[in-house]
PDB file of C-alpha atoms in Angstrom:
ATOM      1  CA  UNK W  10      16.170  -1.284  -9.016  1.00  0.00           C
ATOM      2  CA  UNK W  11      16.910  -5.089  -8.161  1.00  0.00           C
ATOM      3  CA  UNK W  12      15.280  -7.433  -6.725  1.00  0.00           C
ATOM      4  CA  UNK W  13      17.405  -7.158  -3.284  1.00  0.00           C
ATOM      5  CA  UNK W  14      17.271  -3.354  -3.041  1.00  0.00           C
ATOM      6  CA  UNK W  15      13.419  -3.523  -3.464  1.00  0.00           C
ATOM      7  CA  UNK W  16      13.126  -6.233  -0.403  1.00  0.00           C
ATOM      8  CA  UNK W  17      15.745  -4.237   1.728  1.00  0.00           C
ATOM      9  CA  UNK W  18      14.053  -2.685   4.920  1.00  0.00           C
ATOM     10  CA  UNK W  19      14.495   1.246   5.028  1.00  0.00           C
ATOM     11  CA  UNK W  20      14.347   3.473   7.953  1.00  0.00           C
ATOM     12  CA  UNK W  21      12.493   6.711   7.834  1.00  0.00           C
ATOM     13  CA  UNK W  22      11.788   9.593  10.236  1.00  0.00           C
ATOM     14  CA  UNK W  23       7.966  10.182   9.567  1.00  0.00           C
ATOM     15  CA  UNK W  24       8.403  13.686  10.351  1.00  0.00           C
ATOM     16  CA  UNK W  25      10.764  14.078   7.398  1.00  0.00           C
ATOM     17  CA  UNK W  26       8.375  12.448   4.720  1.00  0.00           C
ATOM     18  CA  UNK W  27       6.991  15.183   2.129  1.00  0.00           C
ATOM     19  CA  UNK W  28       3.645  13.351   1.539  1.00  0.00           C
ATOM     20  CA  UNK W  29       2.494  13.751  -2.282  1.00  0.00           C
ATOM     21  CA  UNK W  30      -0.486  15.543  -3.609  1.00  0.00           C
ATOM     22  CA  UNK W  31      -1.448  12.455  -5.048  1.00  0.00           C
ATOM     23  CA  UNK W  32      -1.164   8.738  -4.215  1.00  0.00           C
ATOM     24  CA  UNK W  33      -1.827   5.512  -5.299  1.00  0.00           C
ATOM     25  CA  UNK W  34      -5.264   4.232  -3.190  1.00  0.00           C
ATOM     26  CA  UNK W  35      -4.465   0.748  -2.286  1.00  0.00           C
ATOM     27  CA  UNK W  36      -8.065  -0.470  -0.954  1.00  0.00           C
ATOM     28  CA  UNK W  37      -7.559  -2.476   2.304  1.00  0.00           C
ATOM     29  CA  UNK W  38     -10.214  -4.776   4.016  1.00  0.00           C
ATOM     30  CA  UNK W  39     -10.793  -5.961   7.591  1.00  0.00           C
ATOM     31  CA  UNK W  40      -7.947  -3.648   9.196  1.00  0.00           C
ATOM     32  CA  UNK W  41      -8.172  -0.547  11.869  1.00  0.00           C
ATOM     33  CA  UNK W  42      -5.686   2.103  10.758  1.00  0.00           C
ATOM     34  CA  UNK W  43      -3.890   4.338  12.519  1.00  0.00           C
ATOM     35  CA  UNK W  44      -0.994   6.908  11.932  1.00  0.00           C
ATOM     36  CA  UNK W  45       2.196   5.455  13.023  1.00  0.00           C
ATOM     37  CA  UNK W  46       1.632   1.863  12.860  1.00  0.00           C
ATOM     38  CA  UNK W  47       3.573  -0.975  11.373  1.00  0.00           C
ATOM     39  CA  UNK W  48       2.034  -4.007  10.109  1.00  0.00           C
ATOM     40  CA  UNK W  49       2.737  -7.021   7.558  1.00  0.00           C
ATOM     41  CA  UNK W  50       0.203  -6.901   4.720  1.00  0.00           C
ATOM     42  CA  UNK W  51      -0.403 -10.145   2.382  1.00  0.00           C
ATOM     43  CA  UNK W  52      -1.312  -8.490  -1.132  1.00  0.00           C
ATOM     44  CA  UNK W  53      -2.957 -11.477  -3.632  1.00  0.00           C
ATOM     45  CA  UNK W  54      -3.977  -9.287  -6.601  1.00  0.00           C
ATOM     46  CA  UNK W  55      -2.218  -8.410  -9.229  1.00  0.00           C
ATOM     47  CA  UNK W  56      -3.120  -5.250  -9.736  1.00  0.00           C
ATOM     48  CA  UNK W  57      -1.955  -4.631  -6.061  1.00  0.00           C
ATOM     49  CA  UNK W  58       0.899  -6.309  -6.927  1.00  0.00           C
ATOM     50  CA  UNK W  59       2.068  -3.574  -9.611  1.00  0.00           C
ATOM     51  CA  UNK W  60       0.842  -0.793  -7.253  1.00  0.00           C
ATOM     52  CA  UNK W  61       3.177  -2.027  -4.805  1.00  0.00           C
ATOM     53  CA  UNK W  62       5.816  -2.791  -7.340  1.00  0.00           C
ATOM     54  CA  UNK W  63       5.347   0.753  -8.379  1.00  0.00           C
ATOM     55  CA  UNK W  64       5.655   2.292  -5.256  1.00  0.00           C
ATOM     56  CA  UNK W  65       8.963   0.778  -4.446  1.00  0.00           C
ATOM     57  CA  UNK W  66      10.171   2.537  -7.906  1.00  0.00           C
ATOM     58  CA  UNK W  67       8.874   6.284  -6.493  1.00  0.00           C
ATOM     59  CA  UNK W  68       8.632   7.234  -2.779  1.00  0.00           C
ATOM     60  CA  UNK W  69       7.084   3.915  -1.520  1.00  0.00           C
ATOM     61  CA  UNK W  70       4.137   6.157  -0.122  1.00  0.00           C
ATOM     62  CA  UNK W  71       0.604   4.516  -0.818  1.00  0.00           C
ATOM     63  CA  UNK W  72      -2.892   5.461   0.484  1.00  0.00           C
ATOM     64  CA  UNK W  73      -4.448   2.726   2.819  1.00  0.00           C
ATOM     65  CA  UNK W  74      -8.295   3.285   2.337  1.00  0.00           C
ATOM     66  CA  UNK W  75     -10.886   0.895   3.724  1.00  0.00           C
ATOM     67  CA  UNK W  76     -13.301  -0.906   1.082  1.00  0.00           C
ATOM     68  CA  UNK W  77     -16.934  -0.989   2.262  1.00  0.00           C
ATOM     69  CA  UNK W  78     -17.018  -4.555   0.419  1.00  0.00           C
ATOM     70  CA  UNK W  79     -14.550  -7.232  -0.300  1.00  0.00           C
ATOM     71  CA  UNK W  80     -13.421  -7.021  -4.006  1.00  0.00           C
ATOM     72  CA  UNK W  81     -13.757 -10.364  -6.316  1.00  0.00           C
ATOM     73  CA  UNK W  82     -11.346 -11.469  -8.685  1.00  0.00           C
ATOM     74  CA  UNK W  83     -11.058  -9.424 -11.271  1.00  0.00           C
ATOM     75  CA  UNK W  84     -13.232  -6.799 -10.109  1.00  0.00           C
ATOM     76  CA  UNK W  85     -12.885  -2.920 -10.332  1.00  0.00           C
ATOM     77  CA  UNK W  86     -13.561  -0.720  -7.082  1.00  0.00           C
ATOM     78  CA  UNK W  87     -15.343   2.217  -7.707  1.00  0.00           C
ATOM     79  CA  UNK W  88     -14.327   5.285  -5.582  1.00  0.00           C
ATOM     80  CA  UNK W  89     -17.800   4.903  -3.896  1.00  0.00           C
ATOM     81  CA  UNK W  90     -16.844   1.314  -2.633  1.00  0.00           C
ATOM     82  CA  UNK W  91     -14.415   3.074  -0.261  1.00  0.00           C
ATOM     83  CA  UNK W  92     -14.287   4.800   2.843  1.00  0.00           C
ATOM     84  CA  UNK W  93     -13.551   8.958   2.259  1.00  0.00           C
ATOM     85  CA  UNK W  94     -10.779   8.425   5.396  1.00  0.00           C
ATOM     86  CA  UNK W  95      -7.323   5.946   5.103  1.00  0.00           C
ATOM     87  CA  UNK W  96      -3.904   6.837   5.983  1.00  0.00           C
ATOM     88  CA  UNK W  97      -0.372   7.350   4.235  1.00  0.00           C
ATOM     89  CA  UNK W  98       1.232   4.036   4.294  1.00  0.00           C
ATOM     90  CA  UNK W  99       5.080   3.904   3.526  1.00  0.00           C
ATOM     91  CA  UNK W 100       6.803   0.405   2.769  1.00  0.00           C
ATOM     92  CA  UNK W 101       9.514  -0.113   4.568  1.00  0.00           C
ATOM     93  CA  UNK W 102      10.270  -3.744   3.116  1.00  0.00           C
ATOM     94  CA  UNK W 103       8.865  -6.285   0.522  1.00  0.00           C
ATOM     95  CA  UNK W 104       9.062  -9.751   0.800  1.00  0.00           C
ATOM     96  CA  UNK W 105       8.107 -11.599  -1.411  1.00  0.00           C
ATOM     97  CA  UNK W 106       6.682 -15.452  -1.395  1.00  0.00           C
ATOM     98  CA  UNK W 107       5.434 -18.744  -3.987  1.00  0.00           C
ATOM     99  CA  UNK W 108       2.068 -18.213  -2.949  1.00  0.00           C
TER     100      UNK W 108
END
């Protein structure tokens, strides 16, 4: 998959999506979610950066789980440093920055 097709926005009934029986957890902090809504995320880590990258290879599904604490640099969540409750997130379009 190129570059372009990764960054090109797609449109998706969410009734039609056949969610997996696994996911990728992509630990979130200092966000509300709820089903059905859109927002821009800024990912800095790397490893979130590959997890994206990833997604946009399979289905583009992630899970969006809360962290009960921020994450440092270089630093490992445990499954106890998030919330048991996040949402199916789908990406409908990467863009991608210098920063």
């Amino acid at each position: 998959m190129t570059t372009e097709e990764k960054t090109q926005k797609k449109t998706v009934d969410p009734s039609s999506l056949q969610v997996p029986e696994s996911l990728p957890i992509l630990p979130l902090h200092g966000f509300v979610f709820y089903p059905g809504m859109g927002f821009p995320l800024q990912i800095g880590s790397e490893s979130s950066k590959k997890l994206i990258d990833d997604a946009l290879l399979g289905d583009r599904m992630v899970g969006l789980v809360p962290g009960r604490k921020e994450k440092t640099t270089g630093e490992e969540l445990d499954p106890d440093d998030l919330y048991r409750v996040g949402v199916v997130g789908y990406i409908h379009k990467l863009t991608k920055t210098d920063e």
